[in-house]
Short mmCIF file of C-alpha atoms and ligand atoms in Angstrom, two decimals:
data_model
loop_
_atom_site.label_atom_id
_atom_site.label_comp_id
_atom_site.label_asym_id
_atom_site.label_seq_id
_atom_site.Cartn_x
_atom_site.Cartn_y
_atom_site.Cartn_z
CA MET A 1 46.84 -9.19 18.20
CA ASP A 2 43.25 -9.31 20.55
CA LYS A 3 41.34 -11.23 17.92
CA ILE A 4 41.67 -13.76 15.13
CA ASP A 5 40.98 -12.27 12.01
CA PHE A 6 41.11 -13.21 8.67
CA ARG A 7 40.11 -10.93 7.17
CA SER A 8 42.35 -8.45 4.98
CA ASP A 9 46.24 -8.07 5.77
CA THR A 10 45.37 -4.57 6.50
CA VAL A 11 44.30 -4.97 9.60
CA THR A 12 48.33 -6.12 10.80
CA TRP A 13 49.35 -4.46 14.57
CA PRO A 14 52.86 -3.07 13.90
CA THR A 15 55.36 -6.04 15.26
CA PRO A 16 57.06 -4.33 19.36
CA ALA A 17 60.27 -4.09 16.91
CA MET A 18 58.23 -1.73 15.24
CA ARG A 19 56.71 0.78 17.94
CA GLN A 20 60.32 0.69 19.76
CA ALA A 21 61.72 2.33 16.56
CA MET A 22 58.72 4.57 16.58
CA ALA A 23 59.71 5.60 20.07
CA ASN A 24 62.93 6.87 18.92
CA ALA A 25 62.18 8.26 14.90
CA PRO A 26 64.71 11.22 14.18
CA VAL A 27 61.43 13.46 12.96
CA GLY A 28 61.69 17.05 10.91
CA ASP A 29 59.01 18.42 8.48
CA ASP A 30 58.91 16.65 5.74
CA VAL A 31 56.88 19.43 3.68
CA TYR A 32 60.32 20.92 3.89
CA GLY A 33 62.20 17.62 2.69
CA GLU A 34 64.16 17.97 6.73
CA ASP A 35 62.64 14.31 7.80
CA PRO A 36 65.59 12.06 7.98
CA THR A 37 63.29 8.49 8.58
CA ILE A 38 61.48 9.99 5.49
CA ASN A 39 64.69 10.39 2.41
CA GLN A 40 65.99 7.32 4.13
CA LEU A 41 62.51 5.48 3.48
CA GLU A 42 61.86 7.11 0.55
CA GLU A 43 65.69 6.16 -0.53
CA MET A 44 65.86 2.52 0.52
CA ALA A 45 62.62 1.85 -1.46
CA ALA A 46 63.77 3.20 -4.72
CA ALA A 47 67.11 1.13 -4.51
CA LYS A 48 64.80 -2.32 -3.53
CA LEU A 49 62.67 -1.58 -6.57
CA GLY A 50 64.99 -0.35 -9.00
CA LYS A 51 63.67 3.26 -9.42
CA GLU A 52 65.30 6.81 -9.05
CA ALA A 53 63.72 8.30 -6.57
CA GLY A 54 60.50 7.05 -3.76
CA LEU A 55 57.74 9.46 -2.21
CA PHE A 56 56.05 8.17 1.08
CA VAL A 57 52.49 8.80 0.96
CA SER A 58 48.86 7.89 3.74
CA SER A 59 47.77 5.03 0.96
CA GLY A 60 48.01 2.66 -1.51
CA THR A 61 44.55 4.80 -3.04
CA MET A 62 46.27 8.38 -2.89
CA GLY A 63 49.87 6.31 -4.41
CA ASN A 64 48.51 5.17 -6.82
CA LEU A 65 46.10 8.18 -6.99
CA ILE A 66 49.34 10.79 -7.30
CA SER A 67 50.46 8.35 -10.18
CA ILE A 68 47.80 8.37 -12.80
CA LEU A 69 47.81 12.31 -11.36
CA SER A 70 51.04 12.89 -12.27
CA HIS A 71 51.02 10.75 -15.71
CA ALA A 72 47.82 11.92 -17.27
CA THR A 73 45.57 15.24 -17.63
CA ARG A 74 41.64 15.86 -17.70
CA GLY A 75 40.59 14.06 -20.94
CA ASP A 76 43.50 11.29 -21.07
CA GLU A 77 42.59 7.74 -21.09
CA ALA A 78 43.89 5.10 -18.18
CA ILE A 79 43.44 1.19 -20.21
CA VAL A 80 42.69 -0.41 -17.10
CA GLY A 81 41.65 -4.73 -15.73
CA GLU A 82 37.85 -4.39 -14.69
CA ASP A 83 38.79 -5.71 -11.75
CA GLY A 84 42.02 -3.71 -11.05
CA HIS A 85 41.63 -2.30 -7.98
CA THR A 86 42.66 1.09 -9.03
CA TYR A 87 39.28 1.01 -10.95
CA LYS A 88 37.32 -1.05 -9.03
CA TRP A 89 38.21 -0.41 -5.73
CA GLU A 90 39.69 3.22 -5.65
CA ALA A 91 36.19 5.33 -4.56
CA GLY A 92 36.69 5.99 -9.04
CA GLY A 93 39.49 9.18 -7.79
CA MET A 94 40.27 9.25 -11.44
CA ALA A 95 37.91 10.41 -12.53
CA SER A 96 36.41 12.39 -9.64
CA LEU A 97 39.62 14.48 -8.47
CA GLY A 98 41.34 13.57 -12.40
CA GLY A 99 38.94 13.67 -14.57
CA ILE A 100 40.62 10.89 -16.38
CA VAL A 101 38.40 8.33 -18.48
CA PRO A 102 38.93 4.77 -17.45
CA HIS A 103 38.84 2.00 -20.34
CA PRO A 104 38.39 -1.11 -18.13
CA LEU A 105 39.24 -4.17 -20.18
CA PRO A 106 38.31 -7.78 -18.91
CA THR A 107 40.75 -9.70 -17.02
CA ASP A 108 42.34 -13.25 -17.25
CA GLU A 109 42.32 -16.33 -14.58
CA MET A 110 45.48 -14.49 -13.75
CA GLY A 111 44.62 -11.11 -13.46
CA ARG A 112 45.97 -10.19 -17.65
CA MET A 113 44.81 -8.16 -19.99
CA ASP A 114 44.97 -9.70 -23.33
CA LEU A 115 47.56 -7.90 -25.06
CA THR A 116 45.26 -7.86 -28.05
CA ALA A 117 42.81 -6.19 -26.40
CA VAL A 118 45.22 -3.81 -24.93
CA THR A 119 46.57 -2.53 -28.45
CA GLN A 120 43.15 -2.42 -29.42
CA ALA A 121 41.87 -0.31 -27.10
CA ILE A 122 44.36 2.20 -27.55
CA ARG A 123 42.97 5.70 -29.97
CA PRO A 124 44.15 7.09 -32.60
CA ASP A 125 45.05 11.05 -32.43
CA ASN A 126 40.95 11.70 -33.43
CA PRO A 127 39.60 14.77 -31.99
CA HIS A 128 36.54 12.98 -31.42
CA LEU A 129 38.22 10.48 -28.40
CA PRO A 130 40.07 10.75 -25.50
CA HIS A 131 44.41 11.00 -25.23
CA SER A 132 45.34 6.97 -24.46
CA ARG A 133 48.02 8.52 -22.67
CA LEU A 134 48.15 5.27 -19.68
CA ILE A 135 48.09 1.41 -19.12
CA LEU A 136 47.52 1.19 -15.89
CA VAL A 137 48.79 -2.72 -13.86
CA GLU A 138 48.02 -4.79 -10.99
CA ASN A 139 51.23 -7.36 -9.48
CA SER A 140 49.84 -9.73 -6.98
CA TYR A 141 46.63 -9.38 -8.67
CA GLY A 142 43.73 -9.12 -5.37
CA GLU A 143 40.35 -9.57 -7.12
CA ARG A 144 42.34 -13.01 -8.60
CA GLY A 145 43.08 -14.82 -4.55
CA GLY A 146 46.87 -12.01 -4.67
CA TYR A 147 47.60 -13.85 -8.41
CA PRO A 148 51.87 -12.90 -8.63
CA ILE A 149 51.45 -12.71 -12.66
CA PRO A 150 55.08 -14.10 -14.14
CA LEU A 151 56.97 -11.08 -15.87
CA ASP A 152 56.84 -12.11 -19.11
CA TYR A 153 53.36 -10.12 -19.24
CA PHE A 154 55.21 -6.90 -18.13
CA ALA A 155 57.30 -6.77 -20.88
CA ALA A 156 55.25 -7.43 -23.60
CA ILE A 157 52.64 -4.51 -21.97
CA ARG A 158 55.79 -2.20 -22.00
CA ALA A 159 56.39 -2.86 -26.01
CA ILE A 160 53.59 -1.83 -26.66
CA ALA A 161 53.49 1.48 -24.33
CA ASP A 162 56.96 2.24 -26.01
CA GLN A 163 55.03 1.05 -29.41
CA HIS A 164 52.61 3.54 -28.89
CA GLY A 165 54.23 6.65 -26.27
CA LEU A 166 52.00 5.74 -23.15
CA ALA A 167 53.25 6.08 -19.58
CA VAL A 168 52.94 2.10 -17.45
CA HIS A 169 52.15 2.21 -13.56
CA MET A 170 52.21 -0.61 -11.31
CA ASP A 171 49.13 -1.12 -8.36
CA GLY A 172 51.89 -2.94 -6.46
CA ALA A 173 49.89 -2.87 -3.19
CA ARG A 174 51.63 -6.28 -2.10
CA LEU A 175 54.35 -6.35 -4.62
CA PHE A 176 56.85 -8.01 -2.58
CA ASN A 177 53.93 -11.13 -1.71
CA ALA A 178 54.67 -11.46 -5.75
CA ALA A 179 57.86 -11.15 -5.42
CA VAL A 180 58.16 -13.85 -3.08
CA ALA A 181 55.78 -15.95 -4.47
CA LEU A 182 57.47 -15.69 -8.10
CA GLY A 183 61.16 -16.12 -6.41
CA VAL A 184 62.28 -13.17 -7.45
CA ASP A 185 63.36 -9.68 -6.61
CA ALA A 186 61.13 -6.78 -6.34
CA SER A 187 63.45 -4.28 -8.33
CA HIS A 188 62.50 -7.54 -11.05
CA VAL A 189 58.80 -7.30 -11.24
CA THR A 190 59.25 -3.74 -11.36
CA GLN A 191 61.56 -3.54 -14.13
CA HIS A 192 59.17 -2.99 -16.46
CA VAL A 193 56.60 -0.22 -15.15
CA ASP A 194 57.55 3.74 -15.52
CA SER A 195 55.58 4.27 -11.57
CA VAL A 196 54.90 1.59 -8.83
CA SER A 197 52.84 1.98 -5.43
CA PHE A 198 53.67 -0.66 -2.47
CA CYS A 199 51.92 -0.56 0.28
CA LEU A 200 53.62 -0.77 4.12
CA SER A 201 50.63 -1.11 5.96
CA LYS A 202 49.49 -5.19 4.49
CA GLY A 203 51.96 -8.46 4.69
CA LEU A 204 54.32 -5.68 6.21
CA CYS A 205 52.61 -5.41 9.15
CA ALA A 206 53.02 -1.30 9.52
CA PRO A 207 50.42 0.73 10.74
CA VAL A 208 50.26 3.66 7.66
CA GLY A 209 51.97 3.90 4.81
CA SER A 210 52.34 3.50 0.96
CA LEU A 211 55.41 4.32 -1.08
CA LEU A 212 55.10 6.11 -5.12
CA CYS A 213 59.01 4.95 -6.32
CA GLY A 214 60.10 5.86 -10.23
CA SER A 215 62.68 8.06 -11.96
CA ALA A 216 63.47 11.24 -10.19
CA ASP A 217 61.29 13.69 -12.51
CA PHE A 218 58.20 11.46 -12.67
CA ILE A 219 58.57 11.64 -8.34
CA HIS A 220 60.03 15.52 -8.41
CA LYS A 221 55.70 16.09 -10.25
CA ALA A 222 54.35 13.29 -8.08
CA ARG A 223 55.23 15.49 -4.55
CA ARG A 224 53.27 18.22 -5.95
CA VAL A 225 50.91 16.62 -6.87
CA ARG A 226 50.63 14.96 -2.91
CA LYS A 227 50.85 18.48 -1.19
CA SER A 228 48.07 19.48 -3.32
CA LEU A 229 45.58 16.73 -2.58
CA GLY A 230 46.79 17.67 1.26
CA GLY A 231 49.34 14.58 1.64
CA GLY A 232 52.41 16.22 2.58
CA MET A 233 52.57 15.58 6.11
CA ARG A 234 55.12 17.12 8.44
CA GLN A 235 56.62 15.10 11.38
CA ALA A 236 56.09 11.54 9.82
CA GLY A 237 59.09 9.35 10.78
CA ILE A 238 57.29 8.60 13.73
CA LEU A 239 55.19 6.22 10.64
CA ALA A 240 58.42 5.81 8.31
CA ALA A 241 60.75 3.92 10.81
CA ALA A 242 58.02 1.82 11.21
CA GLY A 243 58.57 0.97 7.35
CA LEU A 244 61.89 0.83 7.77
CA ILE A 245 61.56 -2.09 9.49
CA ALA A 246 59.26 -3.70 7.57
CA LEU A 247 61.34 -3.54 4.66
CA ASP A 248 64.43 -4.72 6.80
CA GLU A 249 62.88 -7.26 8.62
CA MET A 250 58.68 -8.20 7.08
CA VAL A 251 59.93 -9.24 3.65
CA GLU A 252 61.27 -12.64 3.05
CA ARG A 253 58.90 -14.04 5.91
CA LEU A 254 55.46 -13.24 3.59
CA ALA A 255 56.86 -16.64 2.75
CA ASP A 256 55.21 -17.82 5.59
CA ASP A 257 51.81 -15.98 4.95
CA HIS A 258 52.13 -17.58 1.46
CA ALA A 259 52.71 -21.01 3.72
CA SER A 260 49.95 -20.71 5.80
CA ALA A 261 47.81 -19.77 3.12
CA GLN A 262 48.70 -23.17 1.71
CA ARG A 263 47.98 -24.94 4.49
CA LEU A 264 44.60 -23.35 5.62
CA ALA A 265 43.36 -24.13 1.89
CA GLN A 266 43.72 -27.57 2.03
CA GLY A 267 42.16 -27.45 5.25
CA LEU A 268 39.40 -26.87 3.84
CA ALA A 269 39.02 -28.65 0.66
CA GLN A 270 38.64 -30.91 3.19
CA ILE A 271 35.21 -29.79 4.89
CA PRO A 272 32.40 -31.19 3.54
CA GLY A 273 30.22 -28.67 1.84
CA ILE A 274 33.08 -26.04 1.29
CA VAL A 275 34.14 -25.27 -2.19
CA VAL A 276 37.81 -24.33 -2.86
CA ASP A 277 40.40 -24.25 -5.52
CA VAL A 278 43.57 -25.00 -4.09
CA THR A 279 45.72 -24.39 -7.63
CA ALA A 280 44.40 -21.27 -7.55
CA VAL A 281 46.37 -20.04 -4.30
CA LYS A 282 49.68 -18.27 -5.04
CA THR A 283 50.26 -15.66 -2.19
CA ASN A 284 48.49 -14.86 0.79
CA ILE A 285 45.02 -14.93 -0.30
CA VAL A 286 41.80 -17.87 -0.19
CA PHE A 287 38.83 -17.69 -1.66
CA PHE A 288 36.22 -20.39 -1.33
CA SER A 289 32.82 -20.79 -1.51
CA LEU A 290 29.51 -22.53 0.62
CA ALA A 291 28.62 -25.29 -1.84
CA ASP A 292 25.00 -24.99 -2.68
CA ASP A 293 23.12 -27.76 -1.02
CA VAL A 294 24.65 -25.86 2.61
CA PRO A 295 21.30 -25.12 4.76
CA HIS A 296 23.11 -22.21 6.38
CA SER A 297 23.40 -18.87 4.47
CA PRO A 298 27.52 -16.78 5.10
CA LYS A 299 25.69 -14.51 6.90
CA ASP A 300 25.67 -16.94 9.72
CA ILE A 301 28.65 -18.67 9.38
CA ILE A 302 30.54 -15.20 9.91
CA HIS A 303 28.35 -14.18 12.37
CA ALA A 304 28.88 -17.88 14.67
CA LEU A 305 32.69 -17.60 13.84
CA ARG A 306 32.83 -13.68 15.81
CA GLN A 307 31.14 -15.97 19.16
CA GLU A 308 34.65 -18.13 18.79
CA ASN A 309 36.57 -14.49 18.49
CA ILE A 310 37.84 -15.74 14.82
CA TYR A 311 36.58 -12.79 12.36
CA LEU A 312 36.40 -13.47 8.58
CA GLY A 313 35.10 -11.24 5.58
CA GLY A 314 32.35 -12.24 2.80
CA SER A 315 33.45 -12.00 -0.63
CA GLY A 316 29.93 -12.37 -2.86
CA PRO A 317 26.47 -14.48 -2.29
CA ARG A 318 27.90 -17.69 -0.87
CA ARG A 319 31.82 -16.87 -1.28
CA PHE A 320 34.25 -15.74 1.59
CA ARG A 321 38.10 -14.51 1.62
CA ALA A 322 40.55 -15.88 3.93
CA VAL A 323 44.11 -13.57 4.22
CA THR A 324 46.48 -14.55 6.00
CA HIS A 325 49.42 -12.60 7.57
CA TYR A 326 52.44 -12.03 10.62
CA TRP A 327 49.40 -12.44 12.92
CA VAL A 328 47.76 -15.82 12.35
CA ARG A 329 49.57 -18.42 11.71
CA GLU A 330 49.16 -22.33 11.41
CA ALA A 331 47.68 -22.47 15.22
CA GLU A 332 45.36 -19.98 14.04
CA VAL A 333 44.24 -21.72 10.61
CA ASP A 334 44.36 -24.37 12.87
CA LYS A 335 41.85 -23.05 15.65
CA LEU A 336 39.18 -21.29 12.09
CA LEU A 337 39.32 -24.53 9.83
CA HIS A 338 38.66 -26.13 12.95
CA THR A 339 35.22 -24.51 14.27
CA LEU A 340 34.48 -23.49 10.16
CA HIS A 341 33.95 -27.56 10.25
CA THR A 342 32.02 -27.98 13.43
CA ILE A 343 29.67 -24.56 11.85
CA VAL A 344 29.11 -25.20 8.34
CA THR A 345 28.87 -29.33 9.54
CA ARG A 346 26.15 -29.23 12.27
C1 LIG B 1 44.95 -2.25 -0.17
C2 LIG B 1 44.86 -2.63 -2.02
C3 LIG B 1 45.33 -0.82 -2.94
C4 LIG B 1 45.19 0.00 -1.72
O1 LIG B 1 45.40 0.83 -0.53
P1 LIG B 1 45.00 1.22 0.65
O2 LIG B 1 46.03 1.89 1.46
O3 LIG B 1 44.52 0.27 1.21
O4 LIG B 1 44.65 2.87 -0.35
C5 LIG B 1 45.49 -0.19 -3.75
N1 LIG B 1 45.22 -2.07 -4.75
C6 LIG B 1 45.71 -3.03 -4.43
C7 LIG B 1 46.07 -4.04 -5.12
C8 LIG B 1 45.31 -3.81 -2.51
O5 LIG B 1 44.40 -4.73 -2.02
#
């Protein structure tokens, strides 16, 4: 890459192998179901997640929206973490486009809603009330530094959902980071949910795309919703070709990104004026803050790093977010640590 970019794992460029595969991909019209590369990717993704079928979509946001619109209808309610991505970072799409009422609940240090609160949030059958229809979960949990939530939580959510006839959708934008960190197969992470979306275009390095997976009936419905949102694509096998490599070659190596994040967090802990909770770093996202007595503003620090071609994101008044990925490894982590030390202590 042309810069050292810690702002997100979405900034990743496709790998050389991806560019090669994209150039040579067999294609067809996917709205006719005739793109062999997309069909292969959808089958592979579903198999990896232990679901019957998959659907290639343009983004994680679109995958979540299609899923929500397929599970629920206008006036239905979706129980969701108040800092969950589907509630906080997706432009209110479930409400503005679907007429679905979000019911946000607080989350704990891992990103889990309290199970009693979830049960209490489910509405009785009463014409005054919205109809509870869906529980939205997320793994890994972005707002908790990509915390990989242990699987017993999802088993408990499943049990509550079954008791009340609700569906469960998992926003698994970084599903494979969670699986690698938990040391389990991705299909275990998704075993308790009806549907799951995950991103190819984050740590897995593909340029574009996400997958939505679930039962064959659900994906049949979701395919129609995708079309209605303008998400039907034609010779998009060129994109899916990169996705096949993402699933084949880029999953296991996510452990390297997690190791880089550990190296970064431990290095940050050594810099005077930087506050970081090393134990909270479980995958590839590191949140850290400036101590109150540091005379620089985060804006100044971000600006000074840019002079060295290092890109870092702000996250709140004195907080930063650094995300490790394929294109920022040990050498880049060390360069960030060294440069940050110089800037913060001068
Ligand atoms: C990135 C992300 C998404 C959405 O993905 P886009 O492809 O950017 O739309 C959804 N959920 C979480 C947790 C994410 O981190």
